[in-house]
Short mmCIF file of C-alpha atoms and ligand atoms in Angstrom, two decimals:
data_model
loop_
_atom_site.label_atom_id
_atom_site.label_comp_id
_atom_site.label_asym_id
_atom_site.label_seq_id
_atom_site.Cartn_x
_atom_site.Cartn_y
_atom_site.Cartn_z
CA MET A 29 118.52 110.36 103.38
CA VAL A 30 117.31 112.93 106.35
CA LYS A 31 114.76 111.12 108.30
CA LYS A 32 111.45 113.11 108.78
CA LYS A 33 110.77 113.45 112.87
CA ALA A 34 108.06 112.01 113.98
CA CYS A 35 105.47 112.18 117.09
CA ILE A 36 102.91 109.07 117.73
CA PHE A 37 100.12 110.02 119.87
CA ILE A 38 98.28 106.48 121.36
CA SER A 39 95.66 105.87 123.59
CA GLY A 40 95.52 102.12 123.81
CA SER A 41 97.13 98.67 122.99
CA GLY A 42 99.76 100.59 120.47
CA THR A 43 99.38 97.76 117.81
CA ASN A 44 99.73 100.05 115.02
CA LEU A 45 102.72 102.08 116.53
CA ARG A 46 104.44 98.33 117.22
CA SER A 47 104.16 98.13 113.43
CA ILE A 48 105.41 101.54 112.53
CA ILE A 49 108.53 101.31 114.91
CA LYS A 50 109.36 97.94 113.38
CA ASN A 51 108.76 99.67 110.04
CA THR A 52 111.17 102.62 111.15
CA ARG A 53 114.18 99.91 111.45
CA ASP A 54 114.20 100.32 107.49
CA TYR A 55 116.91 102.24 106.35
CA ASN A 56 114.59 103.85 103.38
CA PHE A 57 111.52 104.68 105.98
CA PRO A 58 110.90 108.47 105.67
CA ILE A 59 109.95 109.06 109.67
CA ASN A 60 111.87 108.50 112.68
CA ILE A 61 110.01 108.14 115.75
CA LYS A 62 111.03 110.74 118.08
CA LEU A 63 108.27 110.77 120.80
CA ILE A 64 105.11 108.86 121.58
CA ILE A 65 102.33 110.81 123.81
CA SER A 66 99.60 109.12 125.56
CA ASN A 67 96.43 110.43 127.14
CA LYS A 68 96.11 106.97 129.28
CA LYS A 69 98.49 106.27 131.86
CA ASN A 70 97.52 102.88 131.67
CA ALA A 71 97.63 102.52 128.04
CA LYS A 72 99.25 98.96 126.90
CA GLY A 73 101.32 100.98 123.91
CA ILE A 74 103.35 102.48 126.36
CA GLY A 75 105.27 99.05 126.48
CA TYR A 76 106.64 100.03 123.48
CA ALA A 77 107.85 102.88 123.83
CA LYS A 78 109.83 101.22 126.64
CA LYS A 79 111.17 98.20 124.63
CA TYR A 80 112.43 100.27 121.90
CA SER A 81 113.63 102.96 124.43
CA ILE A 82 111.70 105.77 122.19
CA PRO A 83 111.37 108.79 124.54
CA TYR A 84 107.74 108.98 125.69
CA LYS A 85 105.25 111.51 128.25
CA ILE A 86 102.06 110.48 129.35
CA ILE A 87 99.82 113.64 129.54
CA SER A 88 96.76 114.22 131.16
CA ASN A 89 93.36 113.57 129.82
CA LYS A 90 91.94 116.89 130.83
CA LYS A 91 91.93 118.83 127.34
CA GLN A 92 93.34 121.90 128.16
CA GLU A 93 96.03 120.28 130.29
CA PHE A 94 96.71 118.09 127.45
CA GLU A 95 97.15 119.84 124.42
CA GLN A 96 98.91 122.77 126.00
CA SER A 97 101.55 120.24 127.06
CA ALA A 98 101.67 118.22 123.76
CA ILE A 99 101.74 121.57 122.11
CA LYS A 100 105.23 122.10 124.21
CA TYR A 101 106.75 118.59 123.96
CA VAL A 102 106.07 117.94 119.99
CA ASN A 103 107.74 121.76 119.21
CA SER A 104 110.46 121.01 121.72
CA LYS A 105 111.28 118.19 119.48
CA LYS A 106 110.90 119.97 116.27
CA ILE A 107 108.29 117.38 115.50
CA GLU A 108 107.50 117.47 111.62
CA LEU A 109 104.62 114.58 111.64
CA ILE A 110 102.14 113.64 114.48
CA CYS A 111 100.56 110.28 113.37
CA LEU A 112 97.45 109.27 115.74
CA ALA A 113 97.59 105.37 116.07
CA GLY A 114 94.35 104.54 118.03
CA PHE A 115 94.24 107.85 119.71
CA MET A 116 90.66 108.61 121.04
CA ARG A 117 90.31 111.80 121.91
CA ILE A 118 89.11 114.75 119.68
CA LEU A 119 92.00 117.37 119.13
CA SER A 120 90.36 120.97 119.17
CA LYS A 121 90.44 122.61 116.13
CA ASN A 122 92.99 124.97 117.54
CA PHE A 123 95.69 121.95 118.05
CA ILE A 124 94.54 120.72 113.95
CA ARG A 125 95.25 124.31 112.51
CA ASN A 126 98.54 124.41 114.43
CA TYR A 127 99.71 121.43 112.82
CA LYS A 128 98.01 121.86 109.50
CA GLY A 129 98.69 119.09 107.02
CA LYS A 130 101.15 117.62 109.81
CA ILE A 131 99.04 115.50 111.27
CA LEU A 132 97.64 111.65 110.29
CA ASN A 133 94.82 109.02 111.45
CA ILE A 134 93.96 105.81 111.11
CA HIS A 135 90.25 104.92 110.95
CA PRO A 136 88.96 101.42 110.89
CA SER A 137 86.07 101.50 108.27
CA LEU A 138 86.39 102.72 104.76
CA LEU A 139 85.93 106.69 105.13
CA PRO A 140 83.94 108.40 104.49
CA LYS A 141 81.49 105.27 105.78
CA PHE A 142 80.97 104.56 109.31
CA LYS A 143 83.10 107.42 110.90
CA GLY A 144 82.86 107.99 114.91
CA LEU A 145 83.07 105.12 117.32
CA ASP A 146 82.06 101.35 117.76
CA THR A 147 82.75 100.95 114.13
CA PHE A 148 83.05 97.26 113.74
CA ARG A 149 79.96 96.23 115.26
CA ARG A 150 78.09 99.25 113.28
CA VAL A 151 80.00 97.50 110.14
CA LEU A 152 78.92 94.32 111.33
CA LYS A 153 75.26 95.40 111.90
CA SER A 154 74.84 97.03 108.25
CA LYS A 155 75.66 93.69 106.83
CA GLU A 156 78.34 95.54 104.45
CA LYS A 157 80.53 92.89 101.85
CA PHE A 158 83.32 95.10 102.48
CA THR A 159 85.14 97.09 104.98
CA GLY A 160 88.59 97.78 105.78
CA CYS A 161 90.83 100.81 106.76
CA THR A 162 91.58 104.62 106.18
CA VAL A 163 94.52 106.61 106.56
CA HIS A 164 93.67 110.22 106.03
CA PHE A 165 95.07 113.66 107.15
CA VAL A 166 93.37 115.40 109.96
CA ASP A 167 91.12 118.44 109.19
CA GLU A 168 88.65 120.04 111.87
CA LYS A 169 86.13 117.36 111.30
CA LEU A 170 85.72 114.05 112.30
CA ASP A 171 87.00 111.25 110.67
CA ASN A 172 87.28 113.98 107.37
CA GLY A 173 90.68 115.03 106.03
CA LYS A 174 92.27 114.59 102.88
CA ILE A 175 92.74 110.52 102.15
CA VAL A 176 96.04 109.03 101.95
CA LEU A 177 95.04 105.57 101.45
CA LYS A 178 92.67 102.73 102.15
CA LYS A 179 92.67 98.85 102.21
CA ARG A 180 89.59 96.70 102.07
CA ILE A 181 88.89 93.49 103.03
CA SER A 182 86.04 90.85 102.36
CA ILE A 183 83.36 90.32 105.40
CA ASP A 184 82.76 86.82 105.98
CA LYS A 185 79.43 85.81 107.08
CA SER A 186 81.01 84.05 110.06
CA PHE A 187 82.68 87.45 111.48
CA ASN A 188 81.88 88.37 114.94
CA GLU A 189 83.70 91.60 116.05
CA LYS A 190 86.42 90.16 116.99
CA LYS A 191 87.26 88.44 114.07
CA LEU A 192 86.74 91.75 111.92
CA LYS A 193 88.85 94.17 113.89
CA ARG A 194 91.65 91.60 113.44
CA ASN A 195 91.19 91.28 110.29
CA VAL A 196 91.12 94.84 109.44
CA GLN A 197 94.09 95.59 112.00
CA VAL A 198 95.92 93.13 109.82
CA GLU A 199 95.16 95.83 107.23
CA GLU A 200 96.11 98.60 109.34
CA TYR A 201 99.37 97.49 110.08
CA LYS A 202 100.17 97.62 106.25
CA ALA A 203 98.45 100.35 105.42
CA TYR A 204 99.80 103.45 108.03
CA SER A 205 103.36 102.53 106.94
CA GLU A 206 102.46 102.57 103.57
CA ALA A 207 100.23 105.85 104.28
CA ILE A 208 103.95 107.46 105.50
CA ARG A 209 106.15 106.14 102.59
CA LYS A 210 103.80 107.64 100.12
CA ILE A 211 103.20 111.06 101.63
CA TYR A 212 106.66 111.72 101.63
CA ARG A 213 107.75 109.87 97.85
CA SER A 214 105.03 112.60 96.45
CA SER A 215 106.53 116.03 98.92
C1 GAR B 188 92.55 100.74 115.43
O1 GAR B 188 92.11 99.64 115.08
C2 GAR B 188 92.50 101.79 115.02
O2 GAR B 188 91.86 101.76 113.85
C3 GAR B 188 91.57 102.56 116.13
O3 GAR B 188 91.70 102.21 116.88
C4 GAR B 188 92.68 100.71 116.92
C5 GAR B 188 93.81 101.09 118.06
O4 GAR B 188 94.45 100.18 118.15
N1 GAR B 188 90.93 104.11 115.97
C6 GAR B 188 89.73 104.68 115.93
O5 GAR B 188 88.75 104.26 116.02
C7 GAR B 188 89.83 106.01 115.50
N2 GAR B 188 88.60 106.56 115.51
P1 GAR B 188 96.08 99.88 118.06
O6 GAR B 188 95.72 101.06 119.67
O7 GAR B 188 96.56 98.68 118.91
O8 GAR B 188 96.96 100.41 117.56
#
């Protein structure tokens, strides 16, 4: 099996990155992570790049510089899939058009509900009975592209934001890799 070359974009703790890295050890997993890009120099997730000896780049968060450099690195490694994993900046329309159908994102809600930031707080406030996470292709609108899969959890009355986040993220770790397997199974 020829694995696709992937790049993971992160901004923070990188726990989704960690779960994808673990899955790439499976012989049948369809991608290899060739590059990790962080727009934050102190992102904890960079530690996983180091730990697993995966090439990484930290790129200035200034919009123009970030995208120009990211495009250069992504193209030089012939990346076929970009996975946004807790990547907390909005990519330009131009960038997204450049990699149309090749960018995935994970969002901590059942899209189209609760697009945008501060998701867990808003979900709790809304008194929903269920929430979850969604893996989707990125298009030019925020948290909007074609959905690959969702995973659902029930919200217990006792949940605070921290507990909700922990429960949703357990599902995220399964969802991202399942979505990656799914898109290459059906292509
Ligand atoms: C994840 O819960 C992800 O769904 C969320 O950030 C967290 C990153 O955690 N992403 C968004 O809110 C994007 N709008 P991680 O860095 O530990 O993977």
